[in-house]
C-alpha positions as a Markdown table, in Angstrom:
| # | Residue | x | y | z |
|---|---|---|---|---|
| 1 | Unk | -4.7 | -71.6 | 104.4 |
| 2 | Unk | -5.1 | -73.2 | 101.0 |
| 3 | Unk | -4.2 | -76.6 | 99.2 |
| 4 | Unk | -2.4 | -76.9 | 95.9 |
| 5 | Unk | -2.0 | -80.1 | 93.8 |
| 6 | Unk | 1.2 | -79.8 | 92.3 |
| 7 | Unk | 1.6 | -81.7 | 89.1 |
| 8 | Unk | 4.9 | -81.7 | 86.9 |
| 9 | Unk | 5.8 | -84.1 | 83.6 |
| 10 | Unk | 2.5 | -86.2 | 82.7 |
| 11 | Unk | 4.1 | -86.4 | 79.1 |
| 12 | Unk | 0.8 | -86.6 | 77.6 |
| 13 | Unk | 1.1 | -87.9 | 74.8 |
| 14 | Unk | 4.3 | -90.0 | 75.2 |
| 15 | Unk | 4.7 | -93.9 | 73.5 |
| 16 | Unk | 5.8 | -96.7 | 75.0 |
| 17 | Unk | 8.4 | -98.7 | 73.2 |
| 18 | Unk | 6.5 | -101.8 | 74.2 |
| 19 | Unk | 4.4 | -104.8 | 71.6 |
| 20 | Unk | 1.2 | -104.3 | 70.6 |
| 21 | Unk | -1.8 | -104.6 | 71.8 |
| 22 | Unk | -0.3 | -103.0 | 75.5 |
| 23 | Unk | 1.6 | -100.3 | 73.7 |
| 24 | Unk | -1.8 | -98.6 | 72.8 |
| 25 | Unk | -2.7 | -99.8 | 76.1 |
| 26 | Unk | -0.5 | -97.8 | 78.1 |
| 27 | Unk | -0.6 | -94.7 | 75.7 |
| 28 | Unk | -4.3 | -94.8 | 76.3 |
| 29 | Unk | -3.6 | -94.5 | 80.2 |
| 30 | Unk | -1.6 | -92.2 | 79.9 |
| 31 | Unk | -3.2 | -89.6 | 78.4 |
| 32 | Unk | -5.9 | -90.4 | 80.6 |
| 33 | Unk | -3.9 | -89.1 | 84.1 |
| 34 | Unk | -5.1 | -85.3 | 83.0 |
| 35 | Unk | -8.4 | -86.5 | 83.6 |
| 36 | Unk | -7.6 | -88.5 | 86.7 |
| 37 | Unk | -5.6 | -85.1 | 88.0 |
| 38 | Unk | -8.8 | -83.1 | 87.5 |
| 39 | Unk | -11.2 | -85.7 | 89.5 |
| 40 | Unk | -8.9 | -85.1 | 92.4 |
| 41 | Unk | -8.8 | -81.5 | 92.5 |
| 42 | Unk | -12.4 | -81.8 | 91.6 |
| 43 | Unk | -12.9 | -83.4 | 94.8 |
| 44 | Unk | -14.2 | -81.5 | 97.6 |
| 45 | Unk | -12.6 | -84.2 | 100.3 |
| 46 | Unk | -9.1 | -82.9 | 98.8 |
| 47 | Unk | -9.6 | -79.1 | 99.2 |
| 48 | Unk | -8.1 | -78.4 | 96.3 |
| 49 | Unk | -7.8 | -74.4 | 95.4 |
| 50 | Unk | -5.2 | -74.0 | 93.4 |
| 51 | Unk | -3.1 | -76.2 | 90.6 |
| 52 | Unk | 0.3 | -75.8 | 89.7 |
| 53 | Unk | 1.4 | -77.6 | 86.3 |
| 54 | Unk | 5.6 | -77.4 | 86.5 |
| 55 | Unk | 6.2 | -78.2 | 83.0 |
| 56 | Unk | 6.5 | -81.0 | 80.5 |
| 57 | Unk | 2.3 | -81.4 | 80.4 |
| 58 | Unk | 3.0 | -82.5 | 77.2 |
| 59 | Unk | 5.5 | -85.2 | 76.0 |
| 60 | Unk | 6.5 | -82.6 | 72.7 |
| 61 | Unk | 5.5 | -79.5 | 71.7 |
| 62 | Unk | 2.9 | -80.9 | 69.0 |
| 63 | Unk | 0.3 | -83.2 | 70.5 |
| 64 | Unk | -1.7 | -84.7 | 68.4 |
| 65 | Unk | -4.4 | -81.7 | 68.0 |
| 66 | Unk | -7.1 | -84.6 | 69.6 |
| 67 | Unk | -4.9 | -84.3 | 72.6 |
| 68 | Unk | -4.6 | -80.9 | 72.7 |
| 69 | Unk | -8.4 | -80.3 | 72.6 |
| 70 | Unk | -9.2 | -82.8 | 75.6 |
| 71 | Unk | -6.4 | -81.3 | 77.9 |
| 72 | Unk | -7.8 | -78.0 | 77.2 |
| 73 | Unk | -11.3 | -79.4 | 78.1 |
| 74 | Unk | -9.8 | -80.9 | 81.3 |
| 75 | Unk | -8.2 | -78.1 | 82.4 |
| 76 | Unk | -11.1 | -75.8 | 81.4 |
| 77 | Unk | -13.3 | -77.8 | 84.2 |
| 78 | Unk | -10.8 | -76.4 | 86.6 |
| 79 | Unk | -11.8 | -72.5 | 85.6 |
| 80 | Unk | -15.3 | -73.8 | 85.9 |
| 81 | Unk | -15.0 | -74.8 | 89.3 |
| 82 | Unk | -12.9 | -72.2 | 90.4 |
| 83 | Unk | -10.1 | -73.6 | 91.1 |
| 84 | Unk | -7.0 | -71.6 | 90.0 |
| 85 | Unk | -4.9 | -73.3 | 87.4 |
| 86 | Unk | -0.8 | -72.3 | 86.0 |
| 87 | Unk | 0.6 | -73.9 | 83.5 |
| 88 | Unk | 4.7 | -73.7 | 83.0 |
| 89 | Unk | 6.1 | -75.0 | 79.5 |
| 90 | Unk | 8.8 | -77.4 | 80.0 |
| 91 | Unk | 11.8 | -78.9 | 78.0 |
| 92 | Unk | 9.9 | -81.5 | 75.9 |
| 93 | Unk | 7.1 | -79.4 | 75.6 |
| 94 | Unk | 8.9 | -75.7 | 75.1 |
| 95 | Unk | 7.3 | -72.7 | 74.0 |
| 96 | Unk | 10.2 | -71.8 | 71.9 |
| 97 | Unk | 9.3 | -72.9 | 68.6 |
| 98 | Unk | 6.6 | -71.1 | 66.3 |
| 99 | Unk | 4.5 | -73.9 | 66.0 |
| 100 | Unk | 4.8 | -75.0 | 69.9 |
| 101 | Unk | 1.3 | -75.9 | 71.3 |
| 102 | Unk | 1.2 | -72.7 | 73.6 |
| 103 | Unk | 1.8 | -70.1 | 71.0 |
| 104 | Unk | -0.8 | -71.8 | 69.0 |
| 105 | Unk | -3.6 | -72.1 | 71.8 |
| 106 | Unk | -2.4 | -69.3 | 74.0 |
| 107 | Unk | -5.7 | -67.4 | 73.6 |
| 108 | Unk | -7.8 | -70.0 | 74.5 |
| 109 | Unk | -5.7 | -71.6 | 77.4 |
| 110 | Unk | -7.3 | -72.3 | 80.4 |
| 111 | Unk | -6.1 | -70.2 | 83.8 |
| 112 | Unk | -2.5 | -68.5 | 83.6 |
| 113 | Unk | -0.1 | -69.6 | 80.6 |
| 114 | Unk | 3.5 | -68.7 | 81.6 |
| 115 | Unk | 5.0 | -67.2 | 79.3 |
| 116 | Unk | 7.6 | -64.7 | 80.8 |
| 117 | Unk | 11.2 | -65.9 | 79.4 |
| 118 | Unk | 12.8 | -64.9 | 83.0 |
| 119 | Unk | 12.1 | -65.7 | 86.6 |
| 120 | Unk | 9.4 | -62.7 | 87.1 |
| 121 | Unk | 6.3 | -62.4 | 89.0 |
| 122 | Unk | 3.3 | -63.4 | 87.1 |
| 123 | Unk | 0.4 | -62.8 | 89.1 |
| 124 | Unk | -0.6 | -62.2 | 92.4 |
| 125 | Unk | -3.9 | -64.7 | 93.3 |
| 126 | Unk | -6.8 | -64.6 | 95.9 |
| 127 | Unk | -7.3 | -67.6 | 97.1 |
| 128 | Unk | -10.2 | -67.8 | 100.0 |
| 129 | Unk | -9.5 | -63.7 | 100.7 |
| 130 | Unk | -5.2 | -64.1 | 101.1 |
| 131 | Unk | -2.9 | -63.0 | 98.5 |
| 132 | Unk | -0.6 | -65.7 | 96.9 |
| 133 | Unk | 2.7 | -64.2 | 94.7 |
| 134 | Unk | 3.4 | -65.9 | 92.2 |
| 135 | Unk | 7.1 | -66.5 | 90.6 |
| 136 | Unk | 7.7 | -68.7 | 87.6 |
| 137 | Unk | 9.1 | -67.9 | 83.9 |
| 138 | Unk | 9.1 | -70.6 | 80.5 |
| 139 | Unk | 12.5 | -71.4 | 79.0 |
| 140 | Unk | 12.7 | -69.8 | 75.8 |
| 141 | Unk | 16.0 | -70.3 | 73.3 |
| 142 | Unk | 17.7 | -67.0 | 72.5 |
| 143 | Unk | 15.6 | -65.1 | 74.4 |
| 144 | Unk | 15.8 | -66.5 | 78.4 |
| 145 | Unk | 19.2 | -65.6 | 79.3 |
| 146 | Unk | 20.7 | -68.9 | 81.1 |
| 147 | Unk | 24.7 | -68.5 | 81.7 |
| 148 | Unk | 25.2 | -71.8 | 84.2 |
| 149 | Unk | 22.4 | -71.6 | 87.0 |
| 150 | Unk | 20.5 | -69.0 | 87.6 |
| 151 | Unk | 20.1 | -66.8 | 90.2 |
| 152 | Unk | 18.5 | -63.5 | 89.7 |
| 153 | Unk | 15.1 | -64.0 | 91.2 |
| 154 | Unk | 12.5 | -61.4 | 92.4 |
| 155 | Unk | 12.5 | -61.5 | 96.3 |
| 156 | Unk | 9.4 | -62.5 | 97.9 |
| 157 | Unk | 6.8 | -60.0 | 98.8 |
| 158 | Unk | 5.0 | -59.6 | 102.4 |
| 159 | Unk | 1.4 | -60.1 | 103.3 |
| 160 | Unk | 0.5 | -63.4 | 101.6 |
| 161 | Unk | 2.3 | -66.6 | 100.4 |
| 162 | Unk | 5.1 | -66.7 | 98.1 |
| 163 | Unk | 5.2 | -69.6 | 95.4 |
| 164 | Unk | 7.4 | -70.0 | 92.9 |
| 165 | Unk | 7.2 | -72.0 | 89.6 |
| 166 | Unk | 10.2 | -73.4 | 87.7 |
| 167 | Unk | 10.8 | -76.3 | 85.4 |
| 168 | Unk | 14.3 | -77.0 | 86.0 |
| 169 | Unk | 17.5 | -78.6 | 87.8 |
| 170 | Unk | 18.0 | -77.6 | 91.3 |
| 171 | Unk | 21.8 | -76.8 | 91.6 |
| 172 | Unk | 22.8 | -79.2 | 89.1 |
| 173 | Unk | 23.9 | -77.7 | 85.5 |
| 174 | Unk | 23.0 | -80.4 | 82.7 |
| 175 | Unk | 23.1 | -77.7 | 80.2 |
| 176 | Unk | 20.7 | -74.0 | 79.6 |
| 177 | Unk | 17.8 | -76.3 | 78.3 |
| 178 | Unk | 17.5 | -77.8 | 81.5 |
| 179 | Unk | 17.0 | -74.3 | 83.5 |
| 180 | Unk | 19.7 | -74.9 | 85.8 |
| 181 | Unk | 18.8 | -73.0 | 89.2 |
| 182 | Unk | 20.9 | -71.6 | 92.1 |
| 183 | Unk | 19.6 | -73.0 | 95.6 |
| 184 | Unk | 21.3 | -70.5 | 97.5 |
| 185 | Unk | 19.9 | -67.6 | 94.9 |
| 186 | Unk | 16.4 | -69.1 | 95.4 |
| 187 | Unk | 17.0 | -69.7 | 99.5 |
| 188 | Unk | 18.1 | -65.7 | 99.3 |
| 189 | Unk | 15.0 | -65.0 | 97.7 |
| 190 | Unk | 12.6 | -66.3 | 100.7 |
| 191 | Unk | 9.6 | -68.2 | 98.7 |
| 192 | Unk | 7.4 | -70.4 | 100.8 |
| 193 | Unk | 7.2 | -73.0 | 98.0 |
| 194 | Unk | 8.9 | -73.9 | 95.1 |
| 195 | Unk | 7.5 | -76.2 | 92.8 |
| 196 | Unk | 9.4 | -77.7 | 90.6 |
| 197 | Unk | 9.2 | -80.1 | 87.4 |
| 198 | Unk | 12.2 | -82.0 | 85.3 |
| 199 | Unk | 13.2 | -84.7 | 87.7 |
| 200 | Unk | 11.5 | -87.7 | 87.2 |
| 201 | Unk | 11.7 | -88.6 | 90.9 |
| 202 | Unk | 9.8 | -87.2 | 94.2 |
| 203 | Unk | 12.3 | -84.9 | 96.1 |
| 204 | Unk | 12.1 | -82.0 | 98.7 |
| 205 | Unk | 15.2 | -79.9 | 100.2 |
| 206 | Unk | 14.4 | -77.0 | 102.8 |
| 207 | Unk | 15.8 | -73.9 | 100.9 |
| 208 | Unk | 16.0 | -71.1 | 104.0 |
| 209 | Unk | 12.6 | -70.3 | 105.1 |
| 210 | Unk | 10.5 | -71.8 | 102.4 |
| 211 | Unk | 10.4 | -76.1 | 100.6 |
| 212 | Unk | 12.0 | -77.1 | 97.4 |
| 213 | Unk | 9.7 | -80.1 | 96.3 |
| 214 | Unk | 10.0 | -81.9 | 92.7 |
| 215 | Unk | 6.1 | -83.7 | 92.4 |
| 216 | Unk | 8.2 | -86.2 | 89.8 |
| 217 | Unk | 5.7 | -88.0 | 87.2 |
| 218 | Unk | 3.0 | -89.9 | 88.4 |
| 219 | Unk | 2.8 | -92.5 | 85.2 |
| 220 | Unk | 6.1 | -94.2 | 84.4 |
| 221 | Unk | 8.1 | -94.0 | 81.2 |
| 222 | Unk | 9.5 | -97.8 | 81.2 |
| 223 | Unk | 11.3 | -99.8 | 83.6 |
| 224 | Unk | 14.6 | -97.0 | 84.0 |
| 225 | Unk | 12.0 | -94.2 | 84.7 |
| 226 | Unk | 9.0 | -95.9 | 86.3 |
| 227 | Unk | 6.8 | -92.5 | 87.6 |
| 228 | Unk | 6.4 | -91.8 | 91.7 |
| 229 | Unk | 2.5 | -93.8 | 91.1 |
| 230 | Unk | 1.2 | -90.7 | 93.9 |
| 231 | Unk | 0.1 | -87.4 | 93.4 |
| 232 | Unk | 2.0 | -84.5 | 95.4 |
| 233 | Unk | -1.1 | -82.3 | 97.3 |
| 234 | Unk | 1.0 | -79.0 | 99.5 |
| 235 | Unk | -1.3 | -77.1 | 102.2 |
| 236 | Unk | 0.5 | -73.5 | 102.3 |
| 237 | Unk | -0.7 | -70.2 | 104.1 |
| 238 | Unk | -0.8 | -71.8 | 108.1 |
| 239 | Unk | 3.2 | -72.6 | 108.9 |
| 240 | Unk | 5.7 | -74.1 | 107.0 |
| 241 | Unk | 4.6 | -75.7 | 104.0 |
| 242 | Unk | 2.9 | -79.4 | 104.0 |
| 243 | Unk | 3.2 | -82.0 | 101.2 |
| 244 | Unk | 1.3 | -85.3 | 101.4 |
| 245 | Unk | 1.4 | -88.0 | 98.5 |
| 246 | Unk | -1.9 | -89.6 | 97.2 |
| 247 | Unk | -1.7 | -93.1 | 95.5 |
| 248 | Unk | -2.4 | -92.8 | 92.1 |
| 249 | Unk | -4.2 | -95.3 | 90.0 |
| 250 | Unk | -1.6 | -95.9 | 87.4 |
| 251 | Unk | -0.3 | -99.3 | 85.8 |
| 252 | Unk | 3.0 | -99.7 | 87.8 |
| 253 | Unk | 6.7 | -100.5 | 86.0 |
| 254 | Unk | 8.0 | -102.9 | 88.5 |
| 255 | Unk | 11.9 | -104.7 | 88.2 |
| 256 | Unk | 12.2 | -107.5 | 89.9 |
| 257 | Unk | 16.1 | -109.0 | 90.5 |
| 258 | Unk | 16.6 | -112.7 | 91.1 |
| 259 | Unk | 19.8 | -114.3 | 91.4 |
| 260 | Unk | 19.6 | -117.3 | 90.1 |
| 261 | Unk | 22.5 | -118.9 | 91.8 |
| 262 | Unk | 20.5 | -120.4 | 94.6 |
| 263 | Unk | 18.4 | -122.4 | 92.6 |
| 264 | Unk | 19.0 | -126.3 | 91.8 |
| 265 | Unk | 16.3 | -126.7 | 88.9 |
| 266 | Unk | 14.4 | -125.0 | 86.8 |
| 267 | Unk | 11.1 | -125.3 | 88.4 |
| 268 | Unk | 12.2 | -123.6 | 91.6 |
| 269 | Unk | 13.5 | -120.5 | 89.6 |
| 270 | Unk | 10.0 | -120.6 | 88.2 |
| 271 | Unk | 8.2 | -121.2 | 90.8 |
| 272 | Unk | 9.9 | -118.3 | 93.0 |
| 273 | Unk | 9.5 | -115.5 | 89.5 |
| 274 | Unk | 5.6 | -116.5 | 89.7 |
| 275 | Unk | 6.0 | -115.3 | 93.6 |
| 276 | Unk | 7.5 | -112.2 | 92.6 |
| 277 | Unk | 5.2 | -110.5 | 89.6 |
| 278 | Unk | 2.7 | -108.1 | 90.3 |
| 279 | Unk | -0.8 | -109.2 | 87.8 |
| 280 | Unk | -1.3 | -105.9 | 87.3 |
| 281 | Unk | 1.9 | -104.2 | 86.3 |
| 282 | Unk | 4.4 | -104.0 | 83.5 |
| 283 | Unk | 7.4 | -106.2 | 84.8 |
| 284 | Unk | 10.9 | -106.4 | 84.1 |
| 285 | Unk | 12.5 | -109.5 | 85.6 |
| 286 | Unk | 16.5 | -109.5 | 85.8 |
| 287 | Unk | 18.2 | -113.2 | 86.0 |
| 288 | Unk | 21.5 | -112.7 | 87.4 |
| 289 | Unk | 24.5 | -115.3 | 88.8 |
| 290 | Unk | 25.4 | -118.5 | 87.7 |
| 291 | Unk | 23.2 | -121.2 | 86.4 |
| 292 | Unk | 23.4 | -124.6 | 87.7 |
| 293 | Unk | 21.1 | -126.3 | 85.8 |
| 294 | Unk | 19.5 | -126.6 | 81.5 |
| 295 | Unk | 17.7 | -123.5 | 81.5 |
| 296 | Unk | 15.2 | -123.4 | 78.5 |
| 297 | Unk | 14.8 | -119.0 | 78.8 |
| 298 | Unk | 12.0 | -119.0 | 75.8 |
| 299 | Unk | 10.4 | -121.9 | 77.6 |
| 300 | Unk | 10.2 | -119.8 | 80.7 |
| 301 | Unk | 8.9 | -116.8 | 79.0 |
| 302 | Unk | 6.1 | -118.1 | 77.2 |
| 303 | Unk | 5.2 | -120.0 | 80.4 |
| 304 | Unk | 5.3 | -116.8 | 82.6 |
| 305 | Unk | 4.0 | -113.8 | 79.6 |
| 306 | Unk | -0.2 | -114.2 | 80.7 |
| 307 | Unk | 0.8 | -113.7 | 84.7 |
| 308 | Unk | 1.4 | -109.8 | 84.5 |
| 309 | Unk | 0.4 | -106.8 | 81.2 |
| 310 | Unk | 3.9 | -107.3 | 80.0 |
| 311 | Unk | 6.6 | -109.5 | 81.1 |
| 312 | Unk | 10.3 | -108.4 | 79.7 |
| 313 | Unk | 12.6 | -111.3 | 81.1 |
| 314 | Unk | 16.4 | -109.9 | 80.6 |
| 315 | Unk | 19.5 | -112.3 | 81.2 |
| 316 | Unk | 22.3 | -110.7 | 83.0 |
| 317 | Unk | 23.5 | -113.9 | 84.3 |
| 318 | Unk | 27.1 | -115.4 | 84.4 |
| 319 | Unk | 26.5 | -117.7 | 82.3 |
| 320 | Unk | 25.9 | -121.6 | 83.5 |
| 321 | Unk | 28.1 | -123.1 | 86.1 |
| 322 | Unk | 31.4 | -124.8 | 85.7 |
| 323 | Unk | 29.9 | -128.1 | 86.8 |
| 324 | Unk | 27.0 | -127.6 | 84.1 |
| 325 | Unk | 29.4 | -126.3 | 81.6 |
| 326 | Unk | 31.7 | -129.8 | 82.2 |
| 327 | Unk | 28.8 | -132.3 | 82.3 |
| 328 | Unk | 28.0 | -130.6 | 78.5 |
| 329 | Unk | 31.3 | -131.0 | 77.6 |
| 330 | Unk | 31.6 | -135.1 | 78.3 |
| 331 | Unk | 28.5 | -134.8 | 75.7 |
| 332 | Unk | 29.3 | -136.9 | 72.1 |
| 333 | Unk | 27.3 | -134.6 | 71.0 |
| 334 | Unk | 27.9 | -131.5 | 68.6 |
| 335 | Unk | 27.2 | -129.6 | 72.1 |
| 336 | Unk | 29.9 | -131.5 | 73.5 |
| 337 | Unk | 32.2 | -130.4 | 71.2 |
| 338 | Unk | 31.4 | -126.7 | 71.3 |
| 339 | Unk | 31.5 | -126.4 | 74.5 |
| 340 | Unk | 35.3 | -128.1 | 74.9 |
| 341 | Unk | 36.1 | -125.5 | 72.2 |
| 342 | Unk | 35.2 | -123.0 | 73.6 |
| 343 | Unk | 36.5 | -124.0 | 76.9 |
| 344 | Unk | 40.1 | -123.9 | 75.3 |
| 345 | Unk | 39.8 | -120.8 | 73.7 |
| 346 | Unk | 38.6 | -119.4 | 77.2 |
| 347 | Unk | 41.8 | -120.9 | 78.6 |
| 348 | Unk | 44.2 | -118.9 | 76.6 |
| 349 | Unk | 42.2 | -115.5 | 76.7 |
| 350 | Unk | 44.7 | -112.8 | 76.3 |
| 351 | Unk | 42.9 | -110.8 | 79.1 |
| 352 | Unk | 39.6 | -110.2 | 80.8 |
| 353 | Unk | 38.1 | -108.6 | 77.8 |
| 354 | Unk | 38.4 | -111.3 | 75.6 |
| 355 | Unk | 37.4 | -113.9 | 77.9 |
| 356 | Unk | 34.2 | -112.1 | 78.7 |
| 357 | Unk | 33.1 | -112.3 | 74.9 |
| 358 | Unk | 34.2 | -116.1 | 75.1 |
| 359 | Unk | 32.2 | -116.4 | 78.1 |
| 360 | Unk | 29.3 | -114.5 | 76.1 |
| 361 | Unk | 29.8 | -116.1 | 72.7 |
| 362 | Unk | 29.4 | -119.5 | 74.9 |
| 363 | Unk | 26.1 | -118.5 | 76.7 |
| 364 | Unk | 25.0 | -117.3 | 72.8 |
| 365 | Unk | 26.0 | -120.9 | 71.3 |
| 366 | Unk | 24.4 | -122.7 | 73.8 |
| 367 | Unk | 21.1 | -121.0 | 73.6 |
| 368 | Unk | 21.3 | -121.4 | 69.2 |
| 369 | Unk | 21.9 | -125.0 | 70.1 |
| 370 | Unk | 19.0 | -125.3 | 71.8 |
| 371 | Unk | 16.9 | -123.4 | 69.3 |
| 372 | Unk | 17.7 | -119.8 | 70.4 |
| 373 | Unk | 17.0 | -117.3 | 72.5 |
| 374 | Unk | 13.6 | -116.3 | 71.5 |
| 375 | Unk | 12.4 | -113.0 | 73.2 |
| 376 | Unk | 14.6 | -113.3 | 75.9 |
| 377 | Unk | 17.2 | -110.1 | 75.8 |
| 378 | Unk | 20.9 | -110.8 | 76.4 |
């Protein structure tokens, strides 16, 4: 029996498209989860033996060579320890191109670099006296031979475990540079594990006798791709294969959805967003529905921005009630008279998509009347 720490797109190296200061911030972490990988496997509570990397380490295939020097340090502690380490290139980091960081460090690469362009056996291991096979291969244009998904794989060999290691998209084609795989081709071929990287997202099918698991990535991208925040640790070698999640300690991408329909002033809807942010996370909060009262959107932001790292506060909303929208237009005020303007042109809309950019170009005016929208996104 043995434990493996499966780790699959860290994207060291990736950028947030957030303001500064926090954007360095959350680089900075980033690049830091390596390290924070290692510690675990480090640990002799987790039991670690062996560490599979399934592609995309590396957010592009030229890291900053800083970068490049301190994963190679992290992963050399590994080595040190004797724990067992395999590194897959992925997509964003692909070994394809001359200048890609695995060509240019492959000599000096800590533990097994993949390099084989089809699904082949790489190595057999020993890990605590039983033999562990090892399938995996590294996407390479014009040389790996992908014609929709792939299913020629070497069948699994007896008296050991059989692991394979792919970076790719389980029976789902988005094209050859995302390694489409065969499920049924891989279920045929009888590994005990299959570690995968490329989806974002946690994920485990039963294929035949052996588990299909994508780790996901434990750091978040932004607030459409916010990371799984756990590490994925498998025990394999005693029975069917075991995979348990460990909490991370990564800066969490939270959205947070409030409807803001069932408020009557603008100090409940504040009071109830407070209620709702996380201090220590990057948060994305979502007003949707109808509002039925003046609501002052930069007001709220500035008021709200110190309660979490980064506050992005996005208007999906309706727009403001119809009672709202009537008590303006009874205004003798330039507001007044926008508003009944706009109200008329509303009522002869030739269709639905013209009365939705009324309705938008109303929900615009307002806010410029009241001195824009500041940072607010609309």
């Amino acid at each position: 029996m043995f434990r493996v720490l499966h780790l699959a797109d860290l994207h060291l190296g990736y950028r947030p498209d957030l303001p500064a200061p926090v954007q360095e911030e959350v680089y900075r972490e980033r690049n830091g989860v390596l390290q924070a990988a290692v510690d675990l496997a480090l640990d002799p509570r987790r039991g670690i033996n062996l560490v599979l990397i399934a592609g995309d380490l590396f957010d592009n295939h030229r890291p900053q060579a800083s970068l490049v020097e301190e994963t190679i340090r992290e992963l050399g502690r590994l080595e040190a320890a004797g724990i067992q380490v395999i590194t897959v290139p992925g997509n964003h980091d692909e070994i394809t191109y001359n200048d890609s960081v695995y060509r240019r460090e492959a000599s000096r690469w800590p533990g097994l670099l993949v390099t084989e362009p089809m699904p082949a056996k790489v190595a057999t291991l020993k890990i605590n006296g039983d033999a562990c096979h090892l399938v995996a291969m590294a996407y390479t244009g014009g040389v790996s031979r992908v014609d929709g998904p792939l299913k020629n794989f070497p069948p699994a060999e007896g008296g050991g475990v059989n692991l394979a290691v792919f970076h790719g998209s389980l029976d789902w084609d988005g094209g050859e540079r995302s390694l489409p795989l065969d499920g049924e081709a891989l279920s045929a071929a009888g590994y005990d594990y299959i570690a995968l990287g490329h989806i974002h997202r946690r994920g485990q099918r039963q294929l035949g006798r052996g588990l299909a698991c994508y780790a996901g990535m434990v750091a978040g991208k932004g607030f459409a791709d916010p990371g799984t925040g756990s590490w994925t640790i498998v025990t394999l070698g005693d029975g069917p294969a075991r995979v348990e999640q460990v909490p991370a300690a990564v800066r969490p991408w939270r959205v947070v959805d409030v409807d803001v329909t069932a408020f009557h002033a603008p100090e409940e809807l504040e009071a109830a967003i407070r209620e709702l942010i996380d201090p220590g996370a990057l948060v994305q909060v979502r007003l949707a529905g109808t509002i039925a009262f003046d609501l002052d959107l930069e007001g709220l932001q500035a008021r709200l921005d110190h309660l979490c790292s980064y506050l992005d506060l996005v208007n999906d909303t309706e727009g403001w009630a119809q009672e709202l929208l009537e008590s303006f237009a009874a205004e003798p005020t330039i507001r007044g008279l926008f508003v009944r303007r706009l109200q008329a042109k509303l009522a002869g809309a030739a269709g639905p998509g013209e009365a939705a950019v009324i309705r938008r170009a109303l929900w615009r005016g307002l806010l410029a009347l009241k001195g824009g929208c500041g940072p607010c996104r609309l």
